Amino acid sequence: MNNFISVHDVTDINALVQKALAYKADPLKDKLLGANKRLGLLFLNPSLRTRLSTQVAAANLGMEAIVFNVDKEGWTLEFEEGAIMSGNTVEHIKDAAPILGSYFNVLCIRTFPSLKNREDDYSELFISQFIKYCGVPVISLESATLHPLQSLTDIITIQEVMAKEELKQKKAKPKIVLTWAPHVKPLPQCVANSFAQWINAWGEADFVITHPEDYELAEQFSKGATITHDQDEALKDADFVYVKNWSTYNDYGKIYENDPAWMLTEEKLKLTNQAKVMHCLPVRRNVELSDEVLDSASSVVTRQASNRVWAAQAVLSEILKAKQ
Amino acid sequence: MNNFISVHDVTDINALVQKALAYKADPLKDKLLGANKRLGLLFLNPSLRTRLSTQVAAANLGMEAIVFNVDKEGWTLEFEEGAIMSGNTVEHIKDAAPILGSYFNVLCIRTFPSLKNREDDYSELFISQFIKYCGVPVISLESATLHPLQSLTDIITIQEVMAKEELKQKKAKPKIVLTWAPHVKPLPQCVANSFAQWINAWGEADFVITHPEDYELAEQFSKGATITHDQDEALKDADFVYVKNWSTYNDYGKIYENDPAWMLTEEKLKLTNQAKVMHCLPVRRNVELSDEVLDSASSVVTRQASNRVWAAQAVLSEILKAKQ
Amino acid sequence: MNNFISVHDVTDINALVQKALAYKADPLKDKLLGANKRLGLLFLNPSLRTRLSTQVAAANLGMEAIVFNVDKEGWTLEFEEGAIMSGNTVEHIKDAAPILGSYFNVLCIRTFPSLKNREDDYSELFISQFIKYCGVPVISLESATLHPLQSLTDIITIQEVMAKEELKQKKAKPKIVLTWAPHVKPLPQCVANSFAQWINAWGEADFVITHPEDYELAEQFSKGATITHDQDEALKDADFVYVKNWSTYNDYGKIYENDPAWMLTEEKLKLTNQAKVMHCLPVRRNVELSDEVLDSASSVVTRQASNRVWAAQAVLSEILKAKQ
């Protein structure tokens, strides 16, 4: 693995999941793999789980992790080719990236979309420029359109549940539903895009996406899933329900409605096959998901978040081994 | 020791002090105790000594410390049970705490009071919710009402002075005075509460608290001390004078007066038994304490602050050993 | 070496350069030198290269580095002797410095000038007070008037270029030109002062400084260089061109003009002896330097920035060895 930006960087999803679960069983089994290697974690936006789980994963591999909050400890970067930098940007990515690449063996980057200009966000300018100029492997800690460490964690958690817990009815393929949920502000499409991309690529599920009209995701990610505006229909007989808000993709970055009827409740869960409920966190309680669901045995959100460590560790390990 | 939130978590204060002084004599004597253990330091408020001394203490025990500025690198947490999270809070403590507990072996937390609602502050909602949900030992780096690492440091310093320096007149018990001092803004009662709680629990001092009228501390902490509004009377023959400002407890969080006559000066020190002067720092020079006192041999404030390392190391060590 | 604040702390520049280049050839050759030693990095201002390269250098020496953003994670410090601290400053340097000195074996500090009061800035009050009170060696990560780690890096890079690349015409001494460049806001004189100080002290170059009228640097640093307002004249036959903006020194902290004709372009480079172009970064592209120059083989700015690690490592190593 040279970079980890999307599912396209993974040759065998199931093998990567097994690698992660092996680290969960024995976190320190490769504790010398990262010796004398340095990981730079660059944040242009806030982060809790992603930041800490990646630091823990690096430590488990004996790798030194150094965090740099670009937005707070550094300054604003310029991305436009040929820019006359007489405004607010202080340093061009062309100048910053190769230097960071000279200080670190692997770089991790988090950068959110503007949600103002779809073309800019979906071009993934920041992360692609970074890869182009830094000269070392890059791991996305969530980019403008995708969140691959989250999606890998999601599939790890799904497989773990399937292995450990007897689903009510054995099926050839689990039914996995990604459902839109209300929120109070416009959120990126990253988690939803990425989950769709990974579940489609994995191919071992009956995959349904449900959302209100006009909340269609980009086809490049959703294609392959059954898409419906009828949440009840979608939930029927589901084994996993992934709850997530996203803003509109077509008329970009908007909230059209926030119909509270889309919040996942205990009542709605009765439609499912005793589904496990997933969410990437942070979650707005009683807006996206009710307390009763989050505090019930149906919720696997804490397990999901703690699995972030093993996802990051598996990816770091693949990248370190590729560079040996 | 399972948590370290107040003096009630300590079974033998003198033994803990001796443990700290043993680390001071030989900082690296347990340098493998924390191997492959991780300490999370969570800050909801600024910190210099507490932050750095705890990082140093962890390093001395071979434990990896990871700092997370919740307020700056993360987002606002919700504490209210059943909250409909459609406002400014982004994540509920019920969701964040167990995940942090899954990433770390021990968690340290700093959180200041609001000074707006006494009942809320004195319920210690944040830290008690954190302990309830995180599932790993919690160390207070100063909470809404107490600052136990500071108080342990204070007793370490008092015992060190008593062992190393001949007090002018040998006494069965040293006279320790906690005196209110002027300040420019309303401060928490934490340090004063905590010092009172620890000195009372220690029981080996003649303990006097002095402050202007209406600055009474909560009885749950001050009970056992002699309380007087006459600073001169209090200082008479004192062996240790702890200088600290706090805002009002009864009419909560106010400054009633800032009578500069309460500032500790060289003149006032003459009333004492050549007392050593203590302060938790940061100190407003020439407001709380005069330059002449701080820059004299009477001041032990630097020794106090450097002892923070050994207090933190003793506590971490107790917690690590309890978990072995 | 006891401190590293200016070139005056260095007894043999060439030996220090060779030490740095030896670390570049074998970064881990002294990887136990800093074992059980702690480096505190204190930032009162933003930093990217300086921060990260120093952390990497410490790691290469097996030394634990702890970063503290004084401005963001701590509070405002007071420097005035005898101040009555009833304003915005929360802690006096006299109180903070010795405590930091008790937590760390070596302290690194970055602090920018105000650019408001020349006398204050040029007194280097902060860093000199810090050295006075902290009791451990201090390394400047850029102070009010100088940036010695940058200048050491600059000479390392110059010597590396001279050793590895055949200059067009062999000369007894390379011609090194420091040229002022336009910028959009008033910048400190630190990098220019420091470069001038080091090149003058090194003494192995034909050294020219060029800038518009009224941009004279302080004589204490520039003395020894040829100074001209004619940029073309200065560039003629140059082997190295160091491009840097600075604000006025005489009528302190101003921008008088921003004549874009002072921007270094490919056209102007033709006047030189195929000079290598240097800049400390961050650089405002197409304001200070044109894209065509920065993206050409003439630019050594990335090499310069990556050499920051070896400069910091050589200095840390000297300081650690002096304390052994």
CSV table of N, CA, C and O in Angstrom, one decimal, chain B residues 28 31 46-49 51-53 55-56 59-60 67 69 72 110 184 281-287 291 294-295 301-302 305-306 308-309, chain C residues 36 38 42 64 66-68 70 72-75 77 81-92 94-96 98-100 102-104:
chain,number,residue,atom,x,y,z
B,28,LEU,N,14.0,7.7,38.2
B,28,LEU,CA,13.8,6.6,37.2
B,28,LEU,C,13.8,5.2,37.9
B,28,LEU,O,13.9,4.2,37.2
B,31,LYS,N,11.2,2.9,36.2
B,31,LYS,CA,11.1,3.4,34.8
B,31,LYS,C,10.4,2.4,33.8
B,31,LYS,O,10.1,2.7,32.7
B,46,PRO,N,-6.9,25.9,30.3
B,46,PRO,CA,-5.4,26.0,30.2
B,46,PRO,C,-4.7,25.4,31.4
B,46,PRO,O,-5.3,25.2,32.5
B,47,SER,N,-3.4,25.1,31.2
B,47,SER,CA,-2.6,24.5,32.2
B,47,SER,C,-1.1,24.6,31.8
B,47,SER,O,-0.8,24.3,30.7
B,48,LEU,N,-0.3,24.9,32.8
B,48,LEU,CA,1.2,24.9,32.5
B,48,LEU,C,1.8,23.8,33.4
B,48,LEU,O,2.2,22.8,33.0
B,49,ARG,N,1.9,24.1,34.7
B,49,ARG,CA,2.6,23.2,35.7
B,49,ARG,C,2.0,21.8,35.7
B,49,ARG,O,2.6,20.8,35.7
B,51,ARG,N,0.0,20.3,33.6
B,51,ARG,CA,0.2,19.6,32.3
B,51,ARG,C,1.6,19.0,32.2
B,51,ARG,O,1.8,17.8,32.0
B,52,LEU,N,2.6,19.9,32.3
B,52,LEU,CA,4.0,19.5,32.1
B,52,LEU,C,4.5,18.6,33.1
B,52,LEU,O,5.2,17.6,32.8
B,53,SER,N,4.2,18.8,34.4
B,53,SER,CA,4.7,17.9,35.5
B,53,SER,C,4.1,16.5,35.3
B,53,SER,O,4.8,15.5,35.6
B,55,GLN,N,3.2,15.1,32.4
B,55,GLN,CA,3.9,14.5,31.3
B,55,GLN,C,5.2,14.0,31.7
B,55,GLN,O,5.6,12.9,31.3
B,56,VAL,N,5.9,14.8,32.5
B,56,VAL,CA,7.3,14.4,33.0
B,56,VAL,C,7.2,13.2,33.9
B,56,VAL,O,7.9,12.2,33.8
B,59,ALA,N,6.6,10.1,31.8
B,59,ALA,CA,7.9,9.7,31.2
B,59,ALA,C,8.8,9.0,32.1
B,59,ALA,O,9.4,8.0,31.8
B,60,ASN,N,8.9,9.5,33.4
B,60,ASN,CA,9.7,8.8,34.4
B,60,ASN,C,9.3,7.4,34.7
B,60,ASN,O,10.1,6.6,35.1
B,67,VAL,N,-1.5,14.2,25.0
B,67,VAL,CA,-2.3,15.4,25.4
B,67,VAL,C,-3.4,15.6,24.4
B,67,VAL,O,-3.1,15.6,23.2
B,69,ASN,N,-6.3,18.7,23.9
B,69,ASN,CA,-6.9,19.9,24.3
B,69,ASN,C,-8.4,19.8,23.8
B,69,ASN,O,-8.7,20.2,22.7
B,72,LYS,N,-9.9,23.0,22.4
B,72,LYS,CA,-9.3,23.6,21.1
B,72,LYS,C,-9.2,22.6,20.0
B,72,LYS,O,-9.3,23.0,18.8
B,110,ARG,N,-8.6,17.9,33.3
B,110,ARG,CA,-8.8,19.2,33.9
B,110,ARG,C,-10.0,19.9,33.4
B,110,ARG,O,-10.3,20.0,32.2
B,184,VAL,N,-7.5,40.1,40.8
B,184,VAL,CA,-8.2,41.0,39.9
B,184,VAL,C,-9.5,40.4,39.2
B,184,VAL,O,-10.3,41.1,38.6
B,281,LEU,N,0.8,29.0,42.3
B,281,LEU,CA,1.1,29.7,41.0
B,281,LEU,C,0.1,29.3,40.0
B,281,LEU,O,-0.5,28.3,40.1
B,282,PRO,N,-0.2,30.2,39.0
B,282,PRO,CA,0.5,31.4,38.8
B,282,PRO,C,0.1,32.5,39.8
B,282,PRO,O,-1.1,32.4,40.3
B,283,VAL,N,1.0,33.3,40.2
B,283,VAL,CA,0.8,34.4,41.2
B,283,VAL,C,0.8,35.8,40.5
B,283,VAL,O,1.7,36.1,39.7
B,284,ARG,N,-0.1,36.6,40.9
B,284,ARG,CA,-0.1,38.0,40.5
B,284,ARG,C,0.8,38.8,41.4
B,284,ARG,O,0.4,39.0,42.6
B,285,ARG,N,2.0,39.0,41.0
B,285,ARG,CA,2.9,39.7,41.9
B,285,ARG,C,2.5,41.1,42.2
B,285,ARG,O,1.9,41.9,41.4
B,286,ASN,N,2.7,41.5,43.5
B,286,ASN,CA,2.3,42.8,44.0
B,286,ASN,C,0.8,43.0,44.0
B,286,ASN,O,0.4,44.2,44.2
B,287,VAL,N,0.1,41.9,43.8
B,287,VAL,CA,-1.4,42.0,44.1
B,287,VAL,C,-1.7,41.0,45.2
B,287,VAL,O,-2.2,41.3,46.2
B,291,ASP,N,6.7,41.4,45.7
B,291,ASP,CA,8.0,41.0,45.1
B,291,ASP,C,9.0,40.6,46.2
B,291,ASP,O,9.7,39.6,46.2
B,294,LEU,N,8.2,37.2,47.5
B,294,LEU,CA,8.4,36.1,46.5
B,294,LEU,C,9.9,35.9,46.2
B,294,LEU,O,10.4,34.8,45.9
B,295,ASP,N,10.6,37.0,46.2
B,295,ASP,CA,12.1,37.0,45.9
B,295,ASP,C,13.0,36.7,47.1
B,295,ASP,O,14.2,36.7,47.0
B,301,VAL,N,7.8,28.8,46.7
B,301,VAL,CA,6.8,28.5,45.6
B,301,VAL,C,7.5,27.8,44.4
B,301,VAL,O,6.8,26.9,43.8
B,302,THR,N,8.7,28.0,44.2
B,302,THR,CA,9.4,27.3,43.1
B,302,THR,C,9.6,25.8,43.4
B,302,THR,O,9.4,24.9,42.6
B,305,ALA,N,6.3,24.0,43.1
B,305,ALA,CA,5.9,23.7,41.7
B,305,ALA,C,6.8,22.6,41.1
B,305,ALA,O,6.3,21.8,40.3
B,306,SER,N,8.1,22.6,41.5
B,306,SER,CA,8.9,21.5,40.9
B,306,SER,C,8.5,20.2,41.6
B,306,SER,O,8.7,19.1,41.0
B,308,ARG,N,5.6,19.2,41.9
B,308,ARG,CA,4.4,18.7,41.2
B,308,ARG,C,4.7,17.4,40.5
B,308,ARG,O,3.9,16.5,40.4
B,309,VAL,N,6.0,17.3,40.0
B,309,VAL,CA,6.4,16.1,39.2
B,309,VAL,C,6.3,14.8,40.1
B,309,VAL,O,5.7,13.8,39.8
C,36,ASN,N,16.8,9.7,28.6
C,36,ASN,CA,16.3,10.2,29.9
C,36,ASN,C,16.6,11.7,30.1
C,36,ASN,O,16.6,12.2,31.2
C,38,ARG,N,15.1,15.5,28.8
C,38,ARG,CA,13.8,16.1,28.3
C,38,ARG,C,14.0,17.5,27.7
C,38,ARG,O,14.7,18.3,28.3
C,42,LEU,N,8.9,25.7,23.8
C,42,LEU,CA,7.9,26.7,24.2
C,42,LEU,C,7.7,27.6,23.1
C,42,LEU,O,8.6,28.3,22.6
C,64,GLU,N,13.4,13.0,24.8
C,64,GLU,CA,12.0,13.3,24.7
C,64,GLU,C,11.7,14.7,24.6
C,64,GLU,O,12.1,15.5,25.4
C,66,ILE,N,8.8,17.7,24.5
C,66,ILE,CA,7.4,18.1,24.9
C,66,ILE,C,7.2,19.5,24.5
C,66,ILE,O,7.9,20.4,24.8
C,67,VAL,N,6.1,19.6,23.7
C,67,VAL,CA,5.8,21.0,23.1
C,67,VAL,C,4.7,21.6,24.0
C,67,VAL,O,3.8,21.0,24.5
C,68,PHE,N,4.9,22.9,24.3
C,68,PHE,CA,3.9,23.7,25.0
C,68,PHE,C,3.7,25.0,24.3
C,68,PHE,O,4.6,25.8,24.2
C,70,VAL,N,2.7,28.2,24.7
C,70,VAL,CA,2.4,29.1,25.8
C,70,VAL,C,1.3,30.0,25.6
C,70,VAL,O,0.4,30.3,26.5
C,72,LYS,N,-1.4,29.6,23.6
C,72,LYS,CA,-2.7,29.0,23.5
C,72,LYS,C,-3.0,28.0,24.6
C,72,LYS,O,-4.2,27.9,25.0
C,73,GLU,N,-2.0,27.3,25.1
C,73,GLU,CA,-2.4,26.3,26.2
C,73,GLU,C,-2.1,26.9,27.5
C,73,GLU,O,-2.4,26.3,28.5
C,74,GLY,N,-1.4,28.0,27.6
C,74,GLY,CA,-1.1,28.6,28.9
C,74,GLY,C,-1.7,30.0,29.0
C,74,GLY,O,-2.9,30.2,28.8
C,75,TRP,N,-0.9,31.0,29.3
C,75,TRP,CA,-1.4,32.3,29.5
C,75,TRP,C,-0.3,33.4,29.2
C,75,TRP,O,0.9,33.0,29.0
C,77,LEU,N,2.5,36.1,29.8
C,77,LEU,CA,3.6,36.2,30.7
C,77,LEU,C,3.9,37.7,30.9
C,77,LEU,O,3.8,38.5,30.0
C,81,GLU,N,10.2,44.1,35.5
C,81,GLU,CA,10.6,43.9,36.9
C,81,GLU,C,9.7,44.9,37.7
C,81,GLU,O,9.5,46.0,37.4
C,82,GLY,N,9.2,44.3,38.8
C,82,GLY,CA,8.5,45.2,39.8
C,82,GLY,C,7.0,45.5,39.3
C,82,GLY,O,6.4,46.3,40.0
C,83,ALA,N,6.6,44.8,38.3
C,83,ALA,CA,5.2,45.1,37.8
C,83,ALA,C,4.2,44.8,38.9
C,83,ALA,O,4.3,43.8,39.6
C,84,ILE,N,3.2,45.6,39.0
C,84,ILE,CA,2.0,45.3,39.8
C,84,ILE,C,1.0,44.6,38.8
C,84,ILE,O,0.5,45.2,37.9
C,85,MET,N,0.9,43.3,39.0
C,85,MET,CA,0.2,42.5,38.0
C,85,MET,C,-1.3,42.5,38.1
C,85,MET,O,-1.9,41.5,38.3
C,86,SER,N,-1.9,43.7,37.9
C,86,SER,CA,-3.3,43.8,38.0
C,86,SER,C,-4.0,43.9,36.6
C,86,SER,O,-5.2,44.2,36.5
C,87,GLY,N,-3.2,43.6,35.6
C,87,GLY,CA,-3.7,43.7,34.2
C,87,GLY,C,-3.9,42.4,33.6
C,87,GLY,O,-4.5,41.5,34.2
C,88,ASN,N,-3.5,42.2,32.4
C,88,ASN,CA,-3.8,41.0,31.6
C,88,ASN,C,-2.7,39.9,31.8
C,88,ASN,O,-3.0,38.8,31.4
C,89,THR,N,-1.5,40.3,32.3
C,89,THR,CA,-0.5,39.2,32.4
C,89,THR,C,-0.8,38.4,33.6
C,89,THR,O,-1.2,38.9,34.7
C,90,VAL,N,-0.6,37.1,33.5
C,90,VAL,CA,-1.1,36.2,34.5
C,90,VAL,C,0.1,35.6,35.3
C,90,VAL,O,0.0,35.2,36.5
C,91,GLU,N,1.3,35.6,34.7
C,91,GLU,CA,2.4,35.0,35.4
C,91,GLU,C,3.7,35.7,35.0
C,91,GLU,O,3.9,36.0,33.8
C,92,HIS,N,4.6,35.9,36.0
C,92,HIS,CA,5.8,36.6,35.7
C,92,HIS,C,6.9,35.6,35.3
C,92,HIS,O,6.9,34.5,35.7
C,94,LYS,N,9.8,35.5,36.0
C,94,LYS,CA,10.6,35.1,37.2
C,94,LYS,C,10.1,33.9,37.9
C,94,LYS,O,10.8,33.1,38.5
C,95,ASP,N,8.8,33.7,37.8
C,95,ASP,CA,8.1,32.5,38.4
C,95,ASP,C,8.0,31.4,37.5
C,95,ASP,O,8.2,30.2,37.9
C,96,ALA,N,7.7,31.6,36.2
C,96,ALA,CA,7.5,30.5,35.3
C,96,ALA,C,8.8,29.9,34.9
C,96,ALA,O,8.9,28.7,34.8
C,98,PRO,N,12.0,29.4,36.2
C,98,PRO,CA,12.7,28.4,37.0
C,98,PRO,C,11.9,27.0,37.1
C,98,PRO,O,12.5,26.0,37.3
C,99,ILE,N,10.6,27.1,37.0
C,99,ILE,CA,9.8,25.9,37.1
C,99,ILE,C,10.0,25.1,35.8
C,99,ILE,O,10.2,23.9,35.9
C,100,LEU,N,9.9,25.8,34.7
C,100,LEU,CA,10.2,25.1,33.4
C,100,LEU,C,11.6,24.5,33.4
C,100,LEU,O,11.8,23.4,33.0
C,102,SER,N,13.0,23.4,36.0
C,102,SER,CA,13.1,22.2,36.8
C,102,SER,C,12.5,21.0,36.1
C,102,SER,O,12.7,19.8,36.5
C,103,TYR,N,11.6,21.2,35.2
C,103,TYR,CA,10.9,20.1,34.5
C,103,TYR,C,11.8,19.6,33.3
C,103,TYR,O,11.6,18.4,32.8
C,104,PHE,N,12.6,20.4,32.7
C,104,PHE,CA,13.3,20.1,31.5
C,104,PHE,C,14.8,20.2,31.6
C,104,PHE,O,15.3,21.0,32.4
